[in-house]
Short mmCIF file of C-alpha atoms and ligand atoms in Angstrom, two decimals:
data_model
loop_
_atom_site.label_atom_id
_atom_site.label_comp_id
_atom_site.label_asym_id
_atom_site.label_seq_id
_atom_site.Cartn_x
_atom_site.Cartn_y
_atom_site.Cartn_z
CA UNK A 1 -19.28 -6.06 17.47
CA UNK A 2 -16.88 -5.62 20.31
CA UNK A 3 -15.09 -2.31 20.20
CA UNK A 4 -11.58 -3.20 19.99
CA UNK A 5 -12.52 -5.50 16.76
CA UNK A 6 -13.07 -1.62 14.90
CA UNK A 7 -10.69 -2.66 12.34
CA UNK A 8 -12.41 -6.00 11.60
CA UNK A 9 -15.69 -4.33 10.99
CA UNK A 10 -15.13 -3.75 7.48
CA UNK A 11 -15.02 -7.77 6.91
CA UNK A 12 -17.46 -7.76 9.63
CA UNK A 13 -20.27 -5.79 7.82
CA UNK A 14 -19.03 -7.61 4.56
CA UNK A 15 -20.06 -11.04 5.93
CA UNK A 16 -23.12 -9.85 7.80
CA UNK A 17 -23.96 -8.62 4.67
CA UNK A 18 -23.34 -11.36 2.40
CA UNK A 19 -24.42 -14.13 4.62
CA UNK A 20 -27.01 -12.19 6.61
CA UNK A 21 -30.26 -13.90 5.80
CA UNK A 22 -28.84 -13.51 1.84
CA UNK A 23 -27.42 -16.65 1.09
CA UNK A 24 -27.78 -16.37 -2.69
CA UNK A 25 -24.96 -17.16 -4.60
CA UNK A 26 -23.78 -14.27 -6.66
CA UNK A 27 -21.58 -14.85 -9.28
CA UNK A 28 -18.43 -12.81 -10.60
CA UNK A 29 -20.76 -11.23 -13.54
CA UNK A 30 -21.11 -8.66 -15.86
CA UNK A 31 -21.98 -5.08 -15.30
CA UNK A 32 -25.84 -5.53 -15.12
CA UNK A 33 -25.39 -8.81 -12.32
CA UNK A 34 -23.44 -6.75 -10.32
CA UNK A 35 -25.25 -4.04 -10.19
CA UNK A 36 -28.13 -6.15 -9.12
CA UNK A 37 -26.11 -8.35 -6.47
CA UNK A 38 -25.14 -5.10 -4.92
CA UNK A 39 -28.21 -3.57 -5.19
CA UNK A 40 -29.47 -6.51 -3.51
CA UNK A 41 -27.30 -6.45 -0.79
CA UNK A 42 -28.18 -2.96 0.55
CA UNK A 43 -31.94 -3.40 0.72
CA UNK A 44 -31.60 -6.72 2.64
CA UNK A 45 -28.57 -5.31 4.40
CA UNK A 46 -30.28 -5.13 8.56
CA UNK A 47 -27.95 -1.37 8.57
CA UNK A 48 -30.09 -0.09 5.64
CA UNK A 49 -33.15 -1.64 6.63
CA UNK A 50 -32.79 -0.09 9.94
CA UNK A 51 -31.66 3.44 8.80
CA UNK A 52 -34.37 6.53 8.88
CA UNK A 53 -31.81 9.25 7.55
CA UNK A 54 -29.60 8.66 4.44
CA UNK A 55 -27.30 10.39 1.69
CA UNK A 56 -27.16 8.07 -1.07
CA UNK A 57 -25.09 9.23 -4.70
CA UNK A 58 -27.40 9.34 -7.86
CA UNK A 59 -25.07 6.69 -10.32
CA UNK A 60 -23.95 7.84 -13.55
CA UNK A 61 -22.66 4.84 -15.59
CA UNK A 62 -20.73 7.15 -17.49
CA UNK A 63 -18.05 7.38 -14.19
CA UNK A 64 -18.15 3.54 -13.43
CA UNK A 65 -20.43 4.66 -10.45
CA UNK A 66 -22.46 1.09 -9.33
CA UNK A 67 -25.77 1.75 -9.59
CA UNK A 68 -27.74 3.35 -7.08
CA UNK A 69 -31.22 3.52 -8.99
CA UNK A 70 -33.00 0.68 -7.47
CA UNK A 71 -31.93 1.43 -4.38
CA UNK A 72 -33.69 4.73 -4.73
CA UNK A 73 -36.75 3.93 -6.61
CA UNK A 74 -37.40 1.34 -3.39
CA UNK A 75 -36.89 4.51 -0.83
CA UNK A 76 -38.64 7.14 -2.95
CA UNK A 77 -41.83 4.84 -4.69
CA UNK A 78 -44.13 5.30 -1.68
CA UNK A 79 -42.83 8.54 -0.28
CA UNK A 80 -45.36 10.80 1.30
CA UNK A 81 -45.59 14.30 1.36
CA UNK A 82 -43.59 15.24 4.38
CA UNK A 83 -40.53 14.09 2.37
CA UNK A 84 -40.36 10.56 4.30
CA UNK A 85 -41.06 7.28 2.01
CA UNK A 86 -43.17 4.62 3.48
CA UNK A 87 -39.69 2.85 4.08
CA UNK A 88 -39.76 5.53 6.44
CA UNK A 89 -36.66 6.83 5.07
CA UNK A 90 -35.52 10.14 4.01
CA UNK A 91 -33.42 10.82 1.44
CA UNK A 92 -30.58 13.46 0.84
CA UNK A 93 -28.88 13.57 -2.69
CA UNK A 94 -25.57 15.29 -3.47
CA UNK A 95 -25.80 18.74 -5.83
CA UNK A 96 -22.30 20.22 -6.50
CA UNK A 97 -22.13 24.05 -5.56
CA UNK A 98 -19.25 25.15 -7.36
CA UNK A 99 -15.52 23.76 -8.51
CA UNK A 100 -14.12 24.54 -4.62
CA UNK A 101 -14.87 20.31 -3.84
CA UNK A 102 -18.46 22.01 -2.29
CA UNK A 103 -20.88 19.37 -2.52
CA UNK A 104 -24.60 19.68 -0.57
CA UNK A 105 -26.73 16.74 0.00
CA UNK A 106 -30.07 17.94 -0.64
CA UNK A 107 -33.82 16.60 0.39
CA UNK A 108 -35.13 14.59 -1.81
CA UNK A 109 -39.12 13.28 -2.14
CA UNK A 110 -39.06 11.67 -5.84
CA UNK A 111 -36.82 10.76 -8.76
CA UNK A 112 -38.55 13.79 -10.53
CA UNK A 113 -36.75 15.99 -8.35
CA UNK A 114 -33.85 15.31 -9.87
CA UNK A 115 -32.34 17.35 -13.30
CA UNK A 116 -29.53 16.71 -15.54
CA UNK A 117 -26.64 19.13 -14.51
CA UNK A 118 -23.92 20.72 -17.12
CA UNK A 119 -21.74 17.82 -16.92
CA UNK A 120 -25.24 15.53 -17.35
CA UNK A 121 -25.49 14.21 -14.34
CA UNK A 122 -28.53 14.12 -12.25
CA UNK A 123 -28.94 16.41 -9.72
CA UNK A 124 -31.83 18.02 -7.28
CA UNK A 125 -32.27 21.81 -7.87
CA UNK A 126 -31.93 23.61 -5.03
CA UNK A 127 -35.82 24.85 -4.31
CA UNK A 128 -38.41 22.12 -5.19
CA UNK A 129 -41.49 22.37 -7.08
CA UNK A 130 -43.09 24.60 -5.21
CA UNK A 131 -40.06 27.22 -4.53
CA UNK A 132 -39.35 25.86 -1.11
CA UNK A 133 -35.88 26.15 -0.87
CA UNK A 134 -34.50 22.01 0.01
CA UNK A 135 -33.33 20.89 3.20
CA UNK A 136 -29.44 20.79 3.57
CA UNK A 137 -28.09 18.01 5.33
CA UNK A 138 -25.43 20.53 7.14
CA UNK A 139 -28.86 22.47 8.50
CA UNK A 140 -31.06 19.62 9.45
CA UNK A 141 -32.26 18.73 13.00
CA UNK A 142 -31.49 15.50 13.15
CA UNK A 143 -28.51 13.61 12.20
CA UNK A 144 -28.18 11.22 8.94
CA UNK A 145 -27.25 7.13 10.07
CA UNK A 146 -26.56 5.83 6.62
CA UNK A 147 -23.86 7.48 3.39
CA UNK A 148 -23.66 5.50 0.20
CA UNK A 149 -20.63 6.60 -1.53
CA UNK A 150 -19.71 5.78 -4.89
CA UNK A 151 -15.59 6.02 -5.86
CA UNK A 152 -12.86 4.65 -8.88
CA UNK A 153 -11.39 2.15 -6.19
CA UNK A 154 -10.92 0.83 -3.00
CA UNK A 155 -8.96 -1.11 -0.81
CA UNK A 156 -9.81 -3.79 1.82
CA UNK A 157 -8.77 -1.26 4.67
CA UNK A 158 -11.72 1.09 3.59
CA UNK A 159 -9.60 3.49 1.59
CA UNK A 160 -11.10 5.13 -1.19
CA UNK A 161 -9.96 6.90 -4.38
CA UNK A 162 -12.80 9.22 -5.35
CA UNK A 163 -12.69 11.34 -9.13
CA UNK A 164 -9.90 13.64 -7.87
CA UNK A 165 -12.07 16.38 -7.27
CA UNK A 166 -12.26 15.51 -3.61
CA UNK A 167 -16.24 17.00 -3.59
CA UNK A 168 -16.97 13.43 -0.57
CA UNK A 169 -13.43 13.89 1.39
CA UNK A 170 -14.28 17.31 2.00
CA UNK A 171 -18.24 16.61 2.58
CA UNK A 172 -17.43 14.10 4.43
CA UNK A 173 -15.25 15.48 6.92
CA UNK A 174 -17.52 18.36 8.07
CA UNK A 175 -20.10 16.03 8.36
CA UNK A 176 -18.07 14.38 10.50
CA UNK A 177 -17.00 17.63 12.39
CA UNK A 178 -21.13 18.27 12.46
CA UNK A 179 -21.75 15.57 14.22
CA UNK A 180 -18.54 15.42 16.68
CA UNK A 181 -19.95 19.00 17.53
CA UNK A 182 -24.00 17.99 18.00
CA UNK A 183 -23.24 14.98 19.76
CA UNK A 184 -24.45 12.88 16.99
CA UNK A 185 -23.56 9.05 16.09
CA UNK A 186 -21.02 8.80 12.80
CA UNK A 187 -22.49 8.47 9.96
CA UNK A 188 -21.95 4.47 8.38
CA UNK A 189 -19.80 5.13 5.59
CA UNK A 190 -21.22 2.36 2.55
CA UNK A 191 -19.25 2.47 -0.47
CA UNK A 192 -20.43 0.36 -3.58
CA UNK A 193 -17.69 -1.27 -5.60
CA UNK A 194 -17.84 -3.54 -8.24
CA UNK A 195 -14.61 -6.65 -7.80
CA UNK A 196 -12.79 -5.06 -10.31
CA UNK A 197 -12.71 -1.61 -8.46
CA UNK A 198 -10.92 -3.43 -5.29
CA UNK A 199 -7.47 -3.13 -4.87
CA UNK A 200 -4.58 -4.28 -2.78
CA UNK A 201 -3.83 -2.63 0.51
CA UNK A 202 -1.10 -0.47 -0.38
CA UNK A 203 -2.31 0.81 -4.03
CA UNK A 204 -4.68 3.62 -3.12
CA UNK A 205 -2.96 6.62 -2.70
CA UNK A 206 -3.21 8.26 0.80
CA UNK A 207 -3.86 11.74 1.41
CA UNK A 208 -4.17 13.50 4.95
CA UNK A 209 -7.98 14.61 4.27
CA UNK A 210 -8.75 10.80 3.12
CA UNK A 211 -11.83 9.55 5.17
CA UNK A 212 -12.02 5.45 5.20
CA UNK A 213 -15.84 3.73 4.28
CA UNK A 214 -16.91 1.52 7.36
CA UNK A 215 -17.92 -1.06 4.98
CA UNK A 216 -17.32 -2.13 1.09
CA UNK A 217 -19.97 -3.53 -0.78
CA UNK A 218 -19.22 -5.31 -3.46
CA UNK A 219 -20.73 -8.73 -5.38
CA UNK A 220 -17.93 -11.02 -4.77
CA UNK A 221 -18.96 -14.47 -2.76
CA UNK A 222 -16.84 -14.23 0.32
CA UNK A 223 -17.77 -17.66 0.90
CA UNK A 224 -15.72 -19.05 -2.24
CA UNK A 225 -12.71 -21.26 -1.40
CA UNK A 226 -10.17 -19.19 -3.44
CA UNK A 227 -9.34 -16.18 -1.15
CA UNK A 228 -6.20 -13.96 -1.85
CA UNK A 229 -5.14 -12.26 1.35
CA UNK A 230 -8.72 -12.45 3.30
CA UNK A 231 -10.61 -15.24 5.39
CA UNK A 232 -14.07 -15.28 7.18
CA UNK A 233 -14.39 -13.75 10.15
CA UNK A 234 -15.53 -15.08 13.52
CA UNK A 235 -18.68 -13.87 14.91
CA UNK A 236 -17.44 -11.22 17.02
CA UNK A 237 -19.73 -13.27 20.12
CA UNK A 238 -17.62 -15.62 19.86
CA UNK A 239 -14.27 -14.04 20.00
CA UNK A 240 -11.90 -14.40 22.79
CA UNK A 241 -9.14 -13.37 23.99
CA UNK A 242 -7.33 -16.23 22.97
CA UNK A 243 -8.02 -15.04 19.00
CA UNK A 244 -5.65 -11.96 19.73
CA UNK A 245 -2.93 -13.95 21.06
CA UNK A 246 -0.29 -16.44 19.53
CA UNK A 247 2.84 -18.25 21.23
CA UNK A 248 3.80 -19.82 17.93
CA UNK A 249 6.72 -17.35 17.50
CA UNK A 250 8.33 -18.85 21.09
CA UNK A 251 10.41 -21.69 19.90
CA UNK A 252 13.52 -22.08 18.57
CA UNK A 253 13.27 -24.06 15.12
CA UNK A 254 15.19 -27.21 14.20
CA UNK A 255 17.42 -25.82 11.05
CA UNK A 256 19.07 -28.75 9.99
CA UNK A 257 17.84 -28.64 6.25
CA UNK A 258 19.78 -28.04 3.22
CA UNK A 259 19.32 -24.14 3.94
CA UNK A 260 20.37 -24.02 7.64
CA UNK A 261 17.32 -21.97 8.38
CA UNK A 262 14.32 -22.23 9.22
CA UNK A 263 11.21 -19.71 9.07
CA UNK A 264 8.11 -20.02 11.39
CA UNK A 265 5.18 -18.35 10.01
CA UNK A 266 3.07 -15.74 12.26
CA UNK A 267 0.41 -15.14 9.51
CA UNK A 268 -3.13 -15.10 9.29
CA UNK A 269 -2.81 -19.33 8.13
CA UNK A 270 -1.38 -19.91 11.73
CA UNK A 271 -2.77 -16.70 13.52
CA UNK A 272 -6.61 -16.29 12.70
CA UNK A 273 -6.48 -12.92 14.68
CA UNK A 274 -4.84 -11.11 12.18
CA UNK A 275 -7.23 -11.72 9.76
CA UNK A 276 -8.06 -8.38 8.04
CA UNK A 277 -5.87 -6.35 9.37
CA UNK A 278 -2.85 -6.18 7.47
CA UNK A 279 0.33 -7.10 9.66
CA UNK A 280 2.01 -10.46 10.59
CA UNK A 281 5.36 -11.50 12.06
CA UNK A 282 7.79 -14.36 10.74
CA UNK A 283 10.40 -15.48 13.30
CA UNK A 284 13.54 -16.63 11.20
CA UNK A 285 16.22 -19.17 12.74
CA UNK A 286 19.64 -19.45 11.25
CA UNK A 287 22.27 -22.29 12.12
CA UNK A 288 26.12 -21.30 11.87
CA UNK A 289 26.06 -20.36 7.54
CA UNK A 290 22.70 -21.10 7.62
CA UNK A 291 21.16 -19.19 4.88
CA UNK A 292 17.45 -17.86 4.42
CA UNK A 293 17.57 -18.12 0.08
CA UNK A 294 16.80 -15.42 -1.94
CA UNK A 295 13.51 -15.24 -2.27
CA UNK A 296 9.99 -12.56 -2.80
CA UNK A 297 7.30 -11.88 -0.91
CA UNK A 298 4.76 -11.17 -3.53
CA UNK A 299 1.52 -8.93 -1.05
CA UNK A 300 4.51 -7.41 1.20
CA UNK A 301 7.08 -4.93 2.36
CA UNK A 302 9.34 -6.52 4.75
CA UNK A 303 11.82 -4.82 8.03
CA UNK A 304 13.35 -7.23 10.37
CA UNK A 305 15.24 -6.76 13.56
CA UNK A 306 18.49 -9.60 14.34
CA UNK A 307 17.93 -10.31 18.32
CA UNK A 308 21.27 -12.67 18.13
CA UNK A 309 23.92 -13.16 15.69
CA UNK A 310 25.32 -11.40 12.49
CA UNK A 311 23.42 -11.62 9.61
CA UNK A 312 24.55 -10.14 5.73
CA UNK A 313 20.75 -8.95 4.76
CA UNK A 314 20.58 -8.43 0.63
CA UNK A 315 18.34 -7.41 -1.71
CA UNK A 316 18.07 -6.35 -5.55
CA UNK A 317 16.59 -3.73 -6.54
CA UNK A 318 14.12 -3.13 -9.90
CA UNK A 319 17.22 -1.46 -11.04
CA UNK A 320 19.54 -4.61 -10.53
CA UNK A 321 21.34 -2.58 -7.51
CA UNK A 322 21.92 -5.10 -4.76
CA UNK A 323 22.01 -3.31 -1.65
CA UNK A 324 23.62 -5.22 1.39
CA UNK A 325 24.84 -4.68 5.48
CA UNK A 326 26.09 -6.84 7.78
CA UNK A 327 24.02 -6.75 11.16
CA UNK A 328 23.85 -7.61 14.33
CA UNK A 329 21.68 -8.04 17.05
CA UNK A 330 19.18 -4.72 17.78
CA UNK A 331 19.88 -3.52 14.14
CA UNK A 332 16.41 -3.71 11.77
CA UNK A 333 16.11 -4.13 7.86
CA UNK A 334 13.70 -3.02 4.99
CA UNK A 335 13.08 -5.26 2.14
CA UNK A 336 10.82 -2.95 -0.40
CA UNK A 337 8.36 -5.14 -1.47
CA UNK A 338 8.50 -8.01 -4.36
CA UNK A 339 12.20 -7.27 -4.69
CA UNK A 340 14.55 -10.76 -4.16
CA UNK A 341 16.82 -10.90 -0.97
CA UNK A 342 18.57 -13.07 1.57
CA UNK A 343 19.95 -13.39 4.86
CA UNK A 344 23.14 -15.42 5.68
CA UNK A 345 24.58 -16.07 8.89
CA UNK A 346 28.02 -14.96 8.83
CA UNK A 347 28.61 -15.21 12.42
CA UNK A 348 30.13 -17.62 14.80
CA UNK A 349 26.99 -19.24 16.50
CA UNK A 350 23.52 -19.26 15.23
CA UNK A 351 21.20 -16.19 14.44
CA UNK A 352 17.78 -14.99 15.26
CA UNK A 353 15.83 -12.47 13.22
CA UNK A 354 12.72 -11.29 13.59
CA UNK A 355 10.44 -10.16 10.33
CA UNK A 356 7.60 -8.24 10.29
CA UNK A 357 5.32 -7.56 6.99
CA UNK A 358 2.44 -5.22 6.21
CA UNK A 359 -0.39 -8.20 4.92
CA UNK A 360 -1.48 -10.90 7.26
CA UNK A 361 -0.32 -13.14 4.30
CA UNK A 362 2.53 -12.03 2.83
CA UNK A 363 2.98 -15.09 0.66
CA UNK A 364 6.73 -15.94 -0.31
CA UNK A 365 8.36 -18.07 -3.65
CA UNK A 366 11.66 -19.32 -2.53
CA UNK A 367 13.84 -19.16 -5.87
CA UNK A 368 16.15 -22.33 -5.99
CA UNK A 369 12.80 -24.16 -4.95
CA UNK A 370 10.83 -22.36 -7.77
CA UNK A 371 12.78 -22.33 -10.13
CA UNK A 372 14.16 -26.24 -9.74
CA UNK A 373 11.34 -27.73 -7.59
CA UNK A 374 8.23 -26.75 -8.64
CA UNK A 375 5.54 -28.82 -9.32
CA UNK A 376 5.48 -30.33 -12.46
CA UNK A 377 8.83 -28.89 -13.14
CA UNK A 378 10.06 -26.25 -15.51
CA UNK A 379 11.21 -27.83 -18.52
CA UNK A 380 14.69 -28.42 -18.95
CA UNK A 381 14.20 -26.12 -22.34
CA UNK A 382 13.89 -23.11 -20.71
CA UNK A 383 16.28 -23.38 -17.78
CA UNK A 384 18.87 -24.11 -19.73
CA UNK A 385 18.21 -21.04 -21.85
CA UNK A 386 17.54 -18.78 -18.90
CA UNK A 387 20.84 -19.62 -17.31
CA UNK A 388 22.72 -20.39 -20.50
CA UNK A 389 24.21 -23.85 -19.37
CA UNK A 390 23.36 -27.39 -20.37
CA UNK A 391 20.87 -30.15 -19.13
CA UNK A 392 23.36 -32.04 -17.17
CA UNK A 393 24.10 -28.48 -14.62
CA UNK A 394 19.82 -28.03 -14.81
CA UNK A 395 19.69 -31.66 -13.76
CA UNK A 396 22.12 -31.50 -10.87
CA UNK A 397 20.64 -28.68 -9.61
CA UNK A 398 16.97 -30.09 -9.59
CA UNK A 399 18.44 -33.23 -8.13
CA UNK A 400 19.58 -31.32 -4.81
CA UNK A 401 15.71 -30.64 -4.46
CA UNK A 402 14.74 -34.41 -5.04
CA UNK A 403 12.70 -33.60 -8.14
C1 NAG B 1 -44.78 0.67 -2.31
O1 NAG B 1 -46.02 0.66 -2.98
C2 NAG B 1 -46.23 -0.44 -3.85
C3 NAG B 1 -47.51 -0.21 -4.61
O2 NAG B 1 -48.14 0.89 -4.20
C4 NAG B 1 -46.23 -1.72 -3.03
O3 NAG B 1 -46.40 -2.83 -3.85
C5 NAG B 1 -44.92 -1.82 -2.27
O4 NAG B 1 -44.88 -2.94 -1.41
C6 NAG B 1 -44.61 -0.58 -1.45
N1 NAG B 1 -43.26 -0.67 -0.96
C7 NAG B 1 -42.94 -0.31 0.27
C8 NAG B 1 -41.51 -0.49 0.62
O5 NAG B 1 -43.71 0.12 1.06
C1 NAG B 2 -38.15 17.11 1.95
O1 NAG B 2 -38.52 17.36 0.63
C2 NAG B 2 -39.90 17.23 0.36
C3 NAG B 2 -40.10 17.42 -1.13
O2 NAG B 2 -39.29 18.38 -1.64
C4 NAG B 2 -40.67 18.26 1.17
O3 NAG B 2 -42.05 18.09 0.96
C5 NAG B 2 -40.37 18.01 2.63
O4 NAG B 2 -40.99 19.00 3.41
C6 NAG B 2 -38.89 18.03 2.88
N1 NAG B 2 -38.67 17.64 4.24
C7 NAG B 2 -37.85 18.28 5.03
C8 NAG B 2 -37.74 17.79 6.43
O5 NAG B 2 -37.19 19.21 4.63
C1 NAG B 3 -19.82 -19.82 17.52
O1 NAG B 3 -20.11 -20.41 18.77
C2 NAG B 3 -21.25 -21.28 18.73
C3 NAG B 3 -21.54 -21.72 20.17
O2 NAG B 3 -20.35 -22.07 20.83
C4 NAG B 3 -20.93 -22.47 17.82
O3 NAG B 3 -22.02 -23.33 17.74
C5 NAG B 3 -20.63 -21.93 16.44
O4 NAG B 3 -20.24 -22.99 15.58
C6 NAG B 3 -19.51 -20.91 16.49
N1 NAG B 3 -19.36 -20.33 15.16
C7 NAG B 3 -18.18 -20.17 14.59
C8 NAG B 3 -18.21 -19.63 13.20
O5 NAG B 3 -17.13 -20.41 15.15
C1 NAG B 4 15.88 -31.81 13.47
O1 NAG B 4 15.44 -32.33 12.24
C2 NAG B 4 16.25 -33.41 11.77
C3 NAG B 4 15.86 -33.76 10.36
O2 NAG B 4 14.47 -33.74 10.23
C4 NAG B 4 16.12 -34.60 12.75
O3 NAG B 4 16.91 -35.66 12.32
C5 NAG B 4 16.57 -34.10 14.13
O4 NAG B 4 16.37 -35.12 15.07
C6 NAG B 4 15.82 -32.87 14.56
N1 NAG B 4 16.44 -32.34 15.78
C7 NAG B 4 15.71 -32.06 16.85
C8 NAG B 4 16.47 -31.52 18.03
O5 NAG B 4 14.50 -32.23 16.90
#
């Protein structure tokens, strides 16, 4: 992976994952398949294969935690008695200290090590059987390559929402701080998540002592042809520069159409570089009244800047506040997100605006066209309810949109 792609990697090690010499089809099952797809997916994964030193979460079903047992019955079954498995892999496993977020991640040889804590979840005790007191992860020689986390959700930018009590935040960051201070590689933050634990960008909750997972594991089939706001990635050997670069945006659009205005898309459909990461750029072209009609972005929050002309920006709020300015050119915009608004050019010549939204597809319904154009059309029954006039003013409308 080329270093500036850091913010692809999470799609990156999702696809060299899924595809990576797996090429199963997994489908969207209950709780059992997906434990097993994801299960699956680590021990072929060429990261865990690869890894000599890991922390890895003993699942309790209880919490929604995906299951980690298999996982650990294939590093433990053949361990030998210098605490390394035949895998050649040793394991740490968390024990919580206390209620002050203090986790430790303790050595681990077999699944007998571990005892049912107050809260009856299995942990290791802190001496094994013969009173030796466990190695620490903080105190050990040599760094760990590999964490498995478990958490309630996550988003496609690696944030996670753990139980609350913050015990892996706070682990994880003076792991982090370890290694910064021995010199060590970072850690490859796993997380397991079933689909249903994956949310939008946007609806975790972000703290300041959040740490992000390098990679999200979950059973989906990336390879499906229904994708919501996330494509394939290029191998990163065959990126170019030419992926991070788009002249799209340049031209002036022809806006002689019913609207006088015209919107040029710079989202990941046109622009394959901004796959993943969460930002893309409209350019928006008004002629003299030409009007951009209300309409939503459903995945995104919207600001725009006018580079020519005067432009009355609205919007309605949740509350049914509309909230407008005129604007001219320099002056920028924020359109919360979901929430109808507009733009008319109520200047002399034509306008120029540029938009800028936080998803690479922001998606957008157009209301006159959705409401009177769509495809088969809404029936006459409930338009004319909605809007409390008669079939003849539904008709006429629809008829401006040749449907
Ligand atoms: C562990 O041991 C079992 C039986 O002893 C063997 O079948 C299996 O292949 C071994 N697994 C690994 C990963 O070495
Ligand atoms: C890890 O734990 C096993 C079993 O408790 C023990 O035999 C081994 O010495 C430990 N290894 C290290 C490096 O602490
Ligand atoms: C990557 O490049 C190779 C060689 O040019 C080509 O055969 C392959 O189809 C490319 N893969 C993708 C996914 O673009
Ligand atoms: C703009 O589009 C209209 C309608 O499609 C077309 O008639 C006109 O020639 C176009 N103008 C330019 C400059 O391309």
């Amino acid at each position: 992976m080329v270093p500036f792609m850091e913010s692809l990697s999470l799609l990156h090690a999702l696809l060299t994952l899924l595809k990576g010499g797996n090429s199963k089809f997994v489908a969207l099952g209950g709780v059992a398949v997906q434990n097993n797809a994801i299960q699956s997916h680590v021990l072929e994964a060429p990261w865990f294969k690869s890894s000599k030193r890991l922390c890895a979460y003993i699942s309790c079903s209880a919490l929604r935690e995906v299951d980690t047992s298999k996982v650990l019955s294939e590093i433990l079954q053949n361990s030998t008695n210098d605490g390394h498995s035949q895998m050649g892999k040793m394991l740490y496993v968390p024990r919580v200290e206390d209620r002050n977020s203090h986790m430790r991640m303790l050595n681990i040889s077999s699944i007998d090590d571990l005892i049912a804590n107050s809260m009856n979840i299995l942990e290791p005790a802190p001496v094994d059987a013969d009173g030796k007191e466990r190695e620490d992860v903080m105190l050990a020689d040599n760094p760990v390559d590999l964490l498995l986390l478990p958490g309630l959700a996550f988003d496609k930018s690696g944030r996670r929402l753990g139980r609350g009590g913050g015990y892996y935040d706070t682990f994880l960051m003076k792991y982090q701080e370890l290694a910064n201070e021995r010199k060590w590689k970072q850690p490859l933050l796993v997380a397991l998540s079933y689909s249903l634990q994956i949310m939008d960008d946007g609806d975790i909750p972000v703290t300041p002592n959040d740490v992000r997972v390098d990679a999200l594991i979950t059973p989906s089939d990336l390879t499906a042809s229904l994708s919501v706001n996330g494509f394939p990635c290029k191998p990163a050997t065959n990126v170019t520069s030419n992926d991070f670069f788009f002249d799209g945006l340049s031209q002036e659009a022809n806006t002689s159409n019913i609207f006088g205005s015209t919107v040029t898309a710079g989202s990941v459909l046109t622009f394959p570089g901004l796959n993943t990461l969460g930002i893309s750029i409209n350019r928006v072209d008004f002629a003299p009244g030409g009007l951009n009609p209300p309409h939503v972005h459903p995945r995104s929050t919207e600001s725009g800047v006018v580079i020519e002309g005067k432009l009355l920006v609205g919007f309605v709020s949740t509350g049914n506040v509309f909230y407008s300015k005129i604007i001219t050119a320099g002056e920028m915009f924020v359109i919360p997100k979901g929430l109808v608004h507009f733009q008319l050019n109520v200047g002399e010549g034509k306008a120029l605006a540029f938009t800028a939204f936080n998803s690479q597809l922001p998606g957008v319904e157009v209301l006159p066209i959705t409401l009177f154009a769509s495809t088969p059309s809404i029936p006459n029954d409930v338009l004319t309810k909605a809007f409390q006039v008669g079939d003849d003013v539904i008709n006429s409308i629809k008829s401006k949109f040749g449907s």
